[in-house]
Amino acid sequence: MKTWIGIGASFAVAAMLGALHYAEANAVLQFVVGIIALALLAWTVGVGTETVGSRFGSATTGVLQSTLGNLPELFIVVFALRAGEIVVAQTSILGSLLANALLILGLAIIAGAFRAENGVMRFHRRLPNDTTMLLMLVVFMIAIISTSISLGDKASDNAGTISVIGAVLILCVYGAWIANYLRAGAQQEPAIDQEHAPPMSFRAGVVVLTLAGVAAAFTSEWFVAVIDPATEDLGISKAFTGLVIVAIAGNAVENVVGIQLAWKRRFDLAISVVKNSVAQIAAFLYPALVLISLLFAQRLTFGVPAGGLVLVVALVFAALAIWQITGDGEAAVYEGFALVATYAVLATVVWFE
Amino acid sequence: MKTWIGIGASFAVAAMLGALHYAEANAVLQFVVGIIALALLAWTVGVGTETVGSRFGSATTGVLQSTLGNLPELFIVVFALRAGEIVVAQTSILGSLLANALLILGLAIIAGAFRAENGVMRFHRRLPNDTTMLLMLVVFMIAIISTSISLGDKASDNAGTISVIGAVLILCVYGAWIANYLRAGAQQEPAIDQEHAPPMSFRAGVVVLTLAGVAAAFTSEWFVAVIDPATEDLGISKAFTGLVIVAIAGNAVENVVGIQLAWKRRFDLAISVVKNSVAQIAAFLYPALVLISLLFAQRLTFGVPAGGLVLVVALVFAALAIWQITGDGEAAVYEGFALVATYAVLATVVWFE
Amino acid sequence: MKTWIGIGASFAVAAMLGALHYAEANAVLQFVVGIIALALLAWTVGVGTETVGSRFGSATTGVLQSTLGNLPELFIVVFALRAGEIVVAQTSILGSLLANALLILGLAIIAGAFRAENGVMRFHRRLPNDTTMLLMLVVFMIAIISTSISLGDKASDNAGTISVIGAVLILCVYGAWIANYLRAGAQQEPAIDQEHAPPMSFRAGVVVLTLAGVAAAFTSEWFVAVIDPATEDLGISKAFTGLVIVAIAGNAVENVVGIQLAWKRRFDLAISVVKNSVAQIAAFLYPALVLISLLFAQRLTFGVPAGGLVLVVALVFAALAIWQITGDGEAAVYEGFALVATYAVLATVVWFE
């Protein structure tokens, strides 16, 4: 019952945004309603995926979940690219990465370590280390192309071509990894409680998923259209909007799950939800969007403009931080605090940009 | 008896510096006497702290020791800030970090591994990894603000405000860590030999500590006043003075302890003394001084001026080096050499700046 | 028999290059023949070393092998320095490092993990971690001097002096490491099959080694002379030539061994061959060449010119990648792919420079 209320609310808020959009209402109002609509639709997509996925076993569900869970994110970036909002497109991808890797992981660790018996949350080391590897690969792409651009050398004129080649290579590595992950996962016991029955029938799940996808597409378009006037009225920079507001809205609800699982002492599953999300945005969503952007006038590359080297530094440290903190399969409360503090410092810097 | 001679010597040399100061003696002479006075007072503070701390149990003593052991360092930076010597202030903090993390740790590892049975010094991995984490957090602050400054973007105009927010966040993480460390330490056996009786009574310890603190304050003020003319006469750059000379003088004696302990095969305690010192300078002294500097005209920030990016590179590699070398709980002689070589290269580069 | 045909072929191709050189044949033809000659001579040196080394036990042979195996590389750099081709000299050292650390290690891991029982190649962690340490030390030298050069500060005027001091320090660390490695190796069982009889007598081995050394010297000189006109005709940048073509030609054959060993499930030996090669180029060949270059007008330093910061970024990530992937003593197929992808991206970037 609660599930259906939530689903209804997500469609209602999305419809409200549509009404405000065509009524040409106040930009800031539309902006706020848009954030709420996106967060609720992300949750609805999550419920739909879980239902549909319950037919396939846990590892497949996990991958389905993170893939479809990134649907709203995908739409925002596609519409931002179509609207020529290249800064919002790129910063919202990088922001999702950083928000997941620092803020959400930090909160999950704080919750988990607080509830763990001797204050130390323990989990398997393989997935965190694989995520670090995939993240490092993408951060390398970003760092090398951005350095080239900031030097203004010849390679920077070909940032688009290099990004396409890099995107294909990264997708191959991701493919090899996910194939191995699914194969290994098929032999494991189900990650998700079997007792926890799906909240609706398979058929209803497919319908909800389809409708939520369509609604997410429209909502993203309306939201992107209002970013420019709203951020101007609010006096917030576009980088802050992409890196913090859109990033948190697009991932918030799905990530609450990670923190809840940590609180319930299901440490491995919590880490798996958060880390899979990071791995997927870095090594699937970003390269896929680089290839998709070939259809648009505005091309998305792995290169950050010279003024954005701060972001490259932040990404390098985020990759090192999650490696250092989760690589040993143990995390204490203060390590969670350190991740959250890193994110807060970054948000502060971007606020002033 | 030997202790009292040492304490007497430290006050005598400090008094001699005072005499030279008011006699307006040769700057280079004052500079050299100042370095000796600071090193001796650092040792006296150490003796006083050990005595006073013997009332409280080992973990508390350890923290007291590193906190008060950084007293001379603190005074130098405060007086340098008051005198407007911002380069000396900042480089002497960063220099203390680098000298501890590279030179002192390297020497302790060489001593320890040389004396270990099969040439490998072994110790618990938790503390080194926590220190790496705290150091990385501060290096992230420094790197992101320094990048922003070297790009000259909008955030760089707010380096002061961002540093204050960052300082508060880092102090919170440090607080969470030290609370956990003290709690865990309370259950452990004493770190320091019980047989090793304190060299004086509790009351005498308090008096020595107070007098040494006052003497350190005066000495620091006199020393800072003479840095400018002395380095000019000697032809040494201010960066080298701060990074190497002041850094070693302010930490030398307390760190000899770390190397001695390694030689005596007390590997965990040796690592604890050196690592606690690094963690404290990075995550307590530096942010505390950023907040204290709000009282002065010259503000201390986490931002290194554009020309000092070399220091940021050195800090990043120092953090990676101590992580890589001590993170596995084992260190061989050549790893100690590598740390010392890194410090020597850095000192050479700074010498030519 | 097959061995003697290979040795004959290597001298024949080297002689052919000589003939083409004095006939002033087409530059591109000479360039291609030169690459083949260098690769074959590298293999002949390998055979000779193995024979000579079979007198000394396995650890000594390993070190002899990697030292003499880098002979062609050494000659190319020396002749490039004499010819004033400083870009080719430096990029071919850095290229050898990157090709070994990323491409060859990646291929060895793919081969090994594919053949391992559960898809994970396992090996001892000590050597990979030591290699990471030595590589980090050299990358630190390169990064700090290159940063100084790109800032154009005072230290950059002394890049030569700083490089010489750094080279001596790195050679000391390498010496301490190799002494320890040989001592530990002397107690281990032989790394190379005892049944695998050397392909010729000791005396023949010495003759082959001497002749191959002389041939490598001549071939290198002829090859370096033709780089300029050939790359101009082919439209390839000098950086790509040094970083990719010369680097692979100079190391190809000796590295095929590493990949073959991984395929034969001799995981520790495979890792040892590849990693020793990386360690040796970084911590022995490069600093030794810096010292040797004191004899020439063109000095080799650890500083990369400002436009080459892309290489510094690549080196930092290469060091982090091999640390992250091999530091835990396990590697899966997709981790091998990630290393190869990193190398491919780098080669693409350099192609466009």
CSV table of N, CA, C and O in Angstrom, one decimal, chain C residues 59 178-189:
chain,number,residue,atom,x,y,z
C,59,ALA,N,68.9,-16.2,-8.8
C,59,ALA,CA,68.7,-14.8,-8.5
C,59,ALA,C,69.6,-13.9,-9.2
C,59,ALA,O,69.3,-12.9,-9.9
C,178,ILE,N,68.5,-4.3,-4.3
C,178,ILE,CA,69.0,-5.5,-5.0
C,178,ILE,C,69.9,-6.4,-4.2
C,178,ILE,O,69.8,-7.6,-4.3
C,179,ALA,N,70.7,-5.8,-3.2
C,179,ALA,CA,71.5,-6.6,-2.3
C,179,ALA,C,70.6,-7.5,-1.5
C,179,ALA,O,70.8,-8.7,-1.3
C,180,ASN,N,69.5,-6.9,-1.0
C,180,ASN,CA,68.6,-7.7,-0.2
C,180,ASN,C,67.9,-8.7,-1.0
C,180,ASN,O,67.7,-9.9,-0.6
C,181,TYR,N,67.5,-8.4,-2.3
C,181,TYR,CA,66.8,-9.3,-3.2
C,181,TYR,C,67.7,-10.5,-3.5
C,181,TYR,O,67.2,-11.6,-3.5
C,182,LEU,N,69.0,-10.2,-3.8
C,182,LEU,CA,69.9,-11.3,-4.1
C,182,LEU,C,70.1,-12.2,-2.9
C,182,LEU,O,70.2,-13.4,-3.0
C,183,ARG,N,70.3,-11.6,-1.7
C,183,ARG,CA,70.5,-12.4,-0.5
C,183,ARG,C,69.3,-13.3,-0.3
C,183,ARG,O,69.5,-14.5,0.0
C,184,ALA,N,68.1,-12.7,-0.3
C,184,ALA,CA,66.9,-13.5,-0.1
C,184,ALA,C,66.8,-14.6,-1.2
C,184,ALA,O,66.4,-15.7,-0.9
C,185,GLY,N,67.1,-14.2,-2.5
C,185,GLY,CA,67.0,-15.2,-3.6
C,185,GLY,C,67.9,-16.3,-3.5
C,185,GLY,O,67.6,-17.4,-3.9
C,186,ALA,N,69.1,-16.1,-2.9
C,186,ALA,CA,70.1,-17.2,-2.8
C,186,ALA,C,69.6,-18.3,-1.9
C,186,ALA,O,70.0,-19.5,-2.1
C,187,GLN,N,68.6,-18.0,-1.0
C,187,GLN,CA,68.1,-19.1,-0.2
C,187,GLN,C,66.9,-19.8,-0.8
C,187,GLN,O,66.4,-20.8,-0.3
C,188,GLN,N,66.4,-19.2,-1.9
C,188,GLN,CA,65.2,-19.8,-2.5
C,188,GLN,C,65.6,-20.9,-3.5
C,188,GLN,O,66.8,-21.0,-3.9
C,189,GLU,N,64.6,-21.7,-3.9
C,189,GLU,CA,64.9,-22.7,-4.9
C,189,GLU,C,65.1,-22.0,-6.3
C,189,GLU,O,64.6,-20.9,-6.5
